PDB file of C-alpha atoms in Angstrom:
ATOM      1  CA  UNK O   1     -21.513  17.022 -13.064  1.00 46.00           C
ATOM      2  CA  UNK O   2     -17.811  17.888 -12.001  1.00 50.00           C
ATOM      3  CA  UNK O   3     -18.491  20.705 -14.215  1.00 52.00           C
ATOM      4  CA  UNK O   4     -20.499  22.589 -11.451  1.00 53.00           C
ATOM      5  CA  UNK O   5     -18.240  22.143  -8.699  1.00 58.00           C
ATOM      6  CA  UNK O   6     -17.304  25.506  -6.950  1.00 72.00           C
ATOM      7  CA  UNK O   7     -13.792  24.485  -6.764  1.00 77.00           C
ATOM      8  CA  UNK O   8     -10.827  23.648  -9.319  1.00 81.00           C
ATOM      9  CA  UNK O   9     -11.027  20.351 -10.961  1.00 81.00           C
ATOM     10  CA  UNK O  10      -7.172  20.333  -9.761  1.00 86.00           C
ATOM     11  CA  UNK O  11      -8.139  20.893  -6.194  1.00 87.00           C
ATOM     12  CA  UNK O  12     -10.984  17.997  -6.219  1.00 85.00           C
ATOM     13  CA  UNK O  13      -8.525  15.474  -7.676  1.00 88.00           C
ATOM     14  CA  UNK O  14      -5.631  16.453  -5.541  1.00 91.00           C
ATOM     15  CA  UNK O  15      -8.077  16.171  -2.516  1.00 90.00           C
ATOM     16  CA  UNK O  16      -8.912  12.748  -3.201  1.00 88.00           C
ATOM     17  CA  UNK O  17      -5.240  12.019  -3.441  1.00 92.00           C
ATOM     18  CA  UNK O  18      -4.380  13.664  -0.703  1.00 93.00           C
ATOM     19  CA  UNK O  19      -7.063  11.623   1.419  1.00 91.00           C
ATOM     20  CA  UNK O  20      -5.274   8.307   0.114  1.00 88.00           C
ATOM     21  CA  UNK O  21      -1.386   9.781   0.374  1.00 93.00           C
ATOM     22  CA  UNK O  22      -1.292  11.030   3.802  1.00 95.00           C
ATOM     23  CA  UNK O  23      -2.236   8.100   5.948  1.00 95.00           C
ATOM     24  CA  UNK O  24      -0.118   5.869   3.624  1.00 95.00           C
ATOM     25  CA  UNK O  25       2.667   8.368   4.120  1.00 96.00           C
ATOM     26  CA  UNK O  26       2.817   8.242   7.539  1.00 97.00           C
ATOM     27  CA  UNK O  27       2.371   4.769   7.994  1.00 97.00           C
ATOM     28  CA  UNK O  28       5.639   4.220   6.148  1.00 97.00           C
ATOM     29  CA  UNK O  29       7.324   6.579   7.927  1.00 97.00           C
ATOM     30  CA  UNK O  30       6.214   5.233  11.383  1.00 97.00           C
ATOM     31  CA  UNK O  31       7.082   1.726  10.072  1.00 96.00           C
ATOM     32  CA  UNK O  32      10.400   2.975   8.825  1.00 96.00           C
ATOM     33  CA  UNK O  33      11.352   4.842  12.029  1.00 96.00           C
ATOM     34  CA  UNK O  34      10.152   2.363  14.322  1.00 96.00           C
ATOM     35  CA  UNK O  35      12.844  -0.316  12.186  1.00 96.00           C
ATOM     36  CA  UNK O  36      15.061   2.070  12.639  1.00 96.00           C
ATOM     37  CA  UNK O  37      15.021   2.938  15.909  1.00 96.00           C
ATOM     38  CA  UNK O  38      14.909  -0.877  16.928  1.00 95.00           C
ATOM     39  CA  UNK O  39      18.246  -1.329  15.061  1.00 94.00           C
ATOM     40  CA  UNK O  40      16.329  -3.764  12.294  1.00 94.00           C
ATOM     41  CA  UNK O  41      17.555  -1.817   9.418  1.00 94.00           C
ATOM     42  CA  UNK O  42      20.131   1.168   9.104  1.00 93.00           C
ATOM     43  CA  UNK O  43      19.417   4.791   7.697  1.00 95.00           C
ATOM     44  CA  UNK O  44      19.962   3.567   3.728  1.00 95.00           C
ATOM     45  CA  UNK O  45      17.021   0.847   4.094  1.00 94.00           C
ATOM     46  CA  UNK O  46      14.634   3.258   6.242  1.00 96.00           C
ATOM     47  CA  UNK O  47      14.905   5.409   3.056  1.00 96.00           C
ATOM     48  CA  UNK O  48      14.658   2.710   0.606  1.00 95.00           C
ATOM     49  CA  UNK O  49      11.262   1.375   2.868  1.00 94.00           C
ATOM     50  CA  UNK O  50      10.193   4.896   2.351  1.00 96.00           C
ATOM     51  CA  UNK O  51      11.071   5.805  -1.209  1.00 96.00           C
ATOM     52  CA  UNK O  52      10.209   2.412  -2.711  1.00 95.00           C
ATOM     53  CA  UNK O  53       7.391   1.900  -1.052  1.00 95.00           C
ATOM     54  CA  UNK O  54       5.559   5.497  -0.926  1.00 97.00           C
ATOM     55  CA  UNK O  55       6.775   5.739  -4.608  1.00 96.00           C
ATOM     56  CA  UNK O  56       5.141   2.448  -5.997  1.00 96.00           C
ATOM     57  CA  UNK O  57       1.652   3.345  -3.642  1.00 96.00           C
ATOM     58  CA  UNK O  58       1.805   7.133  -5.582  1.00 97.00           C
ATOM     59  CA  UNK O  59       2.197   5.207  -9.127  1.00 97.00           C
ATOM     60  CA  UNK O  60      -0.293   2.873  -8.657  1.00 95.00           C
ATOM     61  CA  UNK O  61      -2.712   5.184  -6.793  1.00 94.00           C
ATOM     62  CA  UNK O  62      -2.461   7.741  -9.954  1.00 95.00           C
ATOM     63  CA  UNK O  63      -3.240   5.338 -12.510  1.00 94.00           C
ATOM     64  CA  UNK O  64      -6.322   4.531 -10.141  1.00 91.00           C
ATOM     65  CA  UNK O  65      -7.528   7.891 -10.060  1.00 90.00           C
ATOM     66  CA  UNK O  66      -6.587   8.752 -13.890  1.00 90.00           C
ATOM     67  CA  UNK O  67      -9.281   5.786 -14.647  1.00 86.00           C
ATOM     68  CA  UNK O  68     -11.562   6.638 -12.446  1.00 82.00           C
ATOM     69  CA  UNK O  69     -11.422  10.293 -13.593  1.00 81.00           C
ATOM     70  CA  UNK O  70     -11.787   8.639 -17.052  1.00 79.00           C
ATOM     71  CA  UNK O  71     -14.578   6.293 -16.638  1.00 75.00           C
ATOM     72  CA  UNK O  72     -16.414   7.254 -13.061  1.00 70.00           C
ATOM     73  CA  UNK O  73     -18.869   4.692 -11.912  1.00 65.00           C
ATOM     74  CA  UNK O  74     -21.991   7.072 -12.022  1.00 66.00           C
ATOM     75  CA  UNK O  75     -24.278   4.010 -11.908  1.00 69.00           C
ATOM     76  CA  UNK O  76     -23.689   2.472  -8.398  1.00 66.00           C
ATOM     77  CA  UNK O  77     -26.586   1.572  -5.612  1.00 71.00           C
ATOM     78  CA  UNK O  78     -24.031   1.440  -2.347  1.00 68.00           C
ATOM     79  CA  UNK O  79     -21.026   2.685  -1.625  1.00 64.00           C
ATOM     80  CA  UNK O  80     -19.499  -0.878  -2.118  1.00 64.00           C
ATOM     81  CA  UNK O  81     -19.301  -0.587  -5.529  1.00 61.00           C
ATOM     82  CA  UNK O  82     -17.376   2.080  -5.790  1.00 60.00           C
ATOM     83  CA  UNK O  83     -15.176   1.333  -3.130  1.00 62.00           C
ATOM     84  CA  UNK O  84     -14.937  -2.478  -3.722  1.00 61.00           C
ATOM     85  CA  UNK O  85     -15.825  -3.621  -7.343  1.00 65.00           C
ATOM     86  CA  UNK O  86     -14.832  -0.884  -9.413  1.00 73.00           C
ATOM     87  CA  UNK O  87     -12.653  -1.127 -12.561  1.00 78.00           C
ATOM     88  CA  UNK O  88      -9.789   1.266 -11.114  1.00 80.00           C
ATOM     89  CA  UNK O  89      -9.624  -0.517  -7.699  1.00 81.00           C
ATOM     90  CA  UNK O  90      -8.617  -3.665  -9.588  1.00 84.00           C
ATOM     91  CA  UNK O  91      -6.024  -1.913 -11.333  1.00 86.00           C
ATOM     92  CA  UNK O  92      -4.330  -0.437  -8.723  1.00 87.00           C
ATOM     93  CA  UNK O  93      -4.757  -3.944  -6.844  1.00 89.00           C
ATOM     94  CA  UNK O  94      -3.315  -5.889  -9.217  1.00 93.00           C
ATOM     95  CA  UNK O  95      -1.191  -3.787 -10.426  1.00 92.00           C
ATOM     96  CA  UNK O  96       0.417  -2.704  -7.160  1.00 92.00           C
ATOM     97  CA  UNK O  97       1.224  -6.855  -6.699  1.00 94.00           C
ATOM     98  CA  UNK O  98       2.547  -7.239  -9.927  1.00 95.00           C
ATOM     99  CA  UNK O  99       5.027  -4.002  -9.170  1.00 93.00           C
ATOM    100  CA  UNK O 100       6.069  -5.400  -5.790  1.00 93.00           C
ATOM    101  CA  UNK O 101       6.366  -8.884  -7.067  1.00 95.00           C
ATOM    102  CA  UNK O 102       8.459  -7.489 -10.423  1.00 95.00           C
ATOM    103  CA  UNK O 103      10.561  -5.080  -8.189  1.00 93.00           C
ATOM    104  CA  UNK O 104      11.177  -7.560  -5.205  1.00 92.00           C
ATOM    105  CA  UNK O 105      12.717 -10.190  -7.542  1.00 95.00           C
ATOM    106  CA  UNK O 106      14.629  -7.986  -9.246  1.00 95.00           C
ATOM    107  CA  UNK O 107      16.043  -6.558  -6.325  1.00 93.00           C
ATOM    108  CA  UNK O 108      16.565 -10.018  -5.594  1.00 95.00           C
ATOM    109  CA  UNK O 109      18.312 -11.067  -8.233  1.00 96.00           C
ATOM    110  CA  UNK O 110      20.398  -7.925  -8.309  1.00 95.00           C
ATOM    111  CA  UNK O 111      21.654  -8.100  -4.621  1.00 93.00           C
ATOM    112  CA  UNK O 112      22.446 -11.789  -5.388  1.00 95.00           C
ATOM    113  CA  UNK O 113      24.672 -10.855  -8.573  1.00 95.00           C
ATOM    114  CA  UNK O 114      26.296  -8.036  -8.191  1.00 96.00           C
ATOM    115  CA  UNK O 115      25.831  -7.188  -4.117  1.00 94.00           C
ATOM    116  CA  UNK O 116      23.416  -5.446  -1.575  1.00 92.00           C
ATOM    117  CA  UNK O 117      24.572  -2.506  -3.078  1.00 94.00           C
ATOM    118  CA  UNK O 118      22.929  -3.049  -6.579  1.00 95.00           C
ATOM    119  CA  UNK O 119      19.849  -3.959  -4.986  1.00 93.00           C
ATOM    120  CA  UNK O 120      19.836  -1.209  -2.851  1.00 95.00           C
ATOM    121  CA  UNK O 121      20.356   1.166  -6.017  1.00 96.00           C
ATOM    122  CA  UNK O 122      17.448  -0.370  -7.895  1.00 96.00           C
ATOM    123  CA  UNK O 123      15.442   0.355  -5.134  1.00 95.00           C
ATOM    124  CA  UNK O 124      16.357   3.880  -4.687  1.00 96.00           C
ATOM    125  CA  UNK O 125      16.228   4.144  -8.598  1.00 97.00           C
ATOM    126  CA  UNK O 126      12.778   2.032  -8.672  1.00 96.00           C
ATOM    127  CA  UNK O 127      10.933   5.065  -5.944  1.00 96.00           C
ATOM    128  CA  UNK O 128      12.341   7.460  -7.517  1.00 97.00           C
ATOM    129  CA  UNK O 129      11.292   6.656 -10.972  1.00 97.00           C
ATOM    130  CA  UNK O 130       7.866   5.938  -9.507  1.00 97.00           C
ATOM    131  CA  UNK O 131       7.149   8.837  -7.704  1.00 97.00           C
ATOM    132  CA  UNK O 132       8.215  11.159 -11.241  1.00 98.00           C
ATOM    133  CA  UNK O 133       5.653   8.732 -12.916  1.00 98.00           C
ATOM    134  CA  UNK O 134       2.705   9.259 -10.578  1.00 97.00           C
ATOM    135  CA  UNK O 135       3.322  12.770 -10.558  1.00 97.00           C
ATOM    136  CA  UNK O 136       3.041  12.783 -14.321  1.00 98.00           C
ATOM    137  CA  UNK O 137       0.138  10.642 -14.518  1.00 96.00           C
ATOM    138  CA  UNK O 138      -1.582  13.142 -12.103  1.00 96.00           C
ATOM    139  CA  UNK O 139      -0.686  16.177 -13.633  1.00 95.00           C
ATOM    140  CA  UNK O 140      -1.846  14.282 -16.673  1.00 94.00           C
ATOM    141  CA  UNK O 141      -5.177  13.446 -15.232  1.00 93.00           C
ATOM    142  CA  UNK O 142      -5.671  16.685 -14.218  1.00 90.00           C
ATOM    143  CA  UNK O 143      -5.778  17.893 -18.209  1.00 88.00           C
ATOM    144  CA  UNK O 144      -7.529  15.171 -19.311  1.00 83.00           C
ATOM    145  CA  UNK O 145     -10.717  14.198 -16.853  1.00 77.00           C
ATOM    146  CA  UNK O 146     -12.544  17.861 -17.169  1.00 62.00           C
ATOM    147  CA  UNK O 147     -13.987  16.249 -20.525  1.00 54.00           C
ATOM    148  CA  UNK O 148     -14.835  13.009 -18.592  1.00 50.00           C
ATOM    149  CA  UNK O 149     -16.105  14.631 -15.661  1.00 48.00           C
ATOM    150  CA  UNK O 150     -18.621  17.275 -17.158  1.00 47.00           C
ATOM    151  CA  UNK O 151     -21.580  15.536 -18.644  1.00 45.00           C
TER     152      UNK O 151
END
């Protein structure tokens, strides 16, 4: 199938992640600057809102797309299948709560122990590792899903 595609399977993969990245990019920035800007944060936490939460969106968003490059749903009847019911939707749903949820409270629990300051460093730490992942698990996805994709 992907086999016959006139482009790159690198290009085709980083197109579809590019579609999702962007507008979740910029929304976080927007949100960030317009916190900023109204005083409701300081320069450290408009870079933590960015970092954290870009990074954790770009893990979760990779594993999405390495499963779905794994294991496309060839067999659907409207687009809300794909969109709405597959497999790697509910993986990067539930998996993207369970991150925030895990992160949050550890952040938490770190700002309450040991001061803002930890929590801010887990935070910054947190995006950061995140980000390395999803860029691993793409560039990962891009060796692996040729097999998958050419039937």
């Amino acid at each position: 199938m992907m086999g016959t595609a006139p482009l790159p399977l690198r290009t085709i993969l980083g197109a579809k992640l590019a579609s999702n990245a962007a507008p979740v990019a910029a929304t976080i920035a927007i949100s960030a600057l317009i916190l900023l800007a109204g005083g409701q944060i300081d320069a450290i936490v408009a870079l933590e809102v960015l970092l954290t939460g870009f990074g954790a969106f770009f893990l979760m968003v990779n594993i999405g797309l390495s499963s779905d490059a794994r294991k496309p749903n060839l067999s659907w009847t409207t687009p809300n299948d794909v969109v709405k019911r597959g497999f790697p939707i509910t993986v990067v749903v539930i998996g993207g709560m369970a991150l925030a949820f895990a992160g949050g409270a550890a952040s938490f629990a770190l700002s309450l122990t040991w001061g803002t300051m930890a929590g801010t460093a887990w935070n910054l730490a947190v995006g950061t590792l995140c980000l390395a992942t999803g860029w691993l698990v793409f560039q990962h996805t891009c060796r692996i899903a040729k097999p998958y994709l050419v039937r």
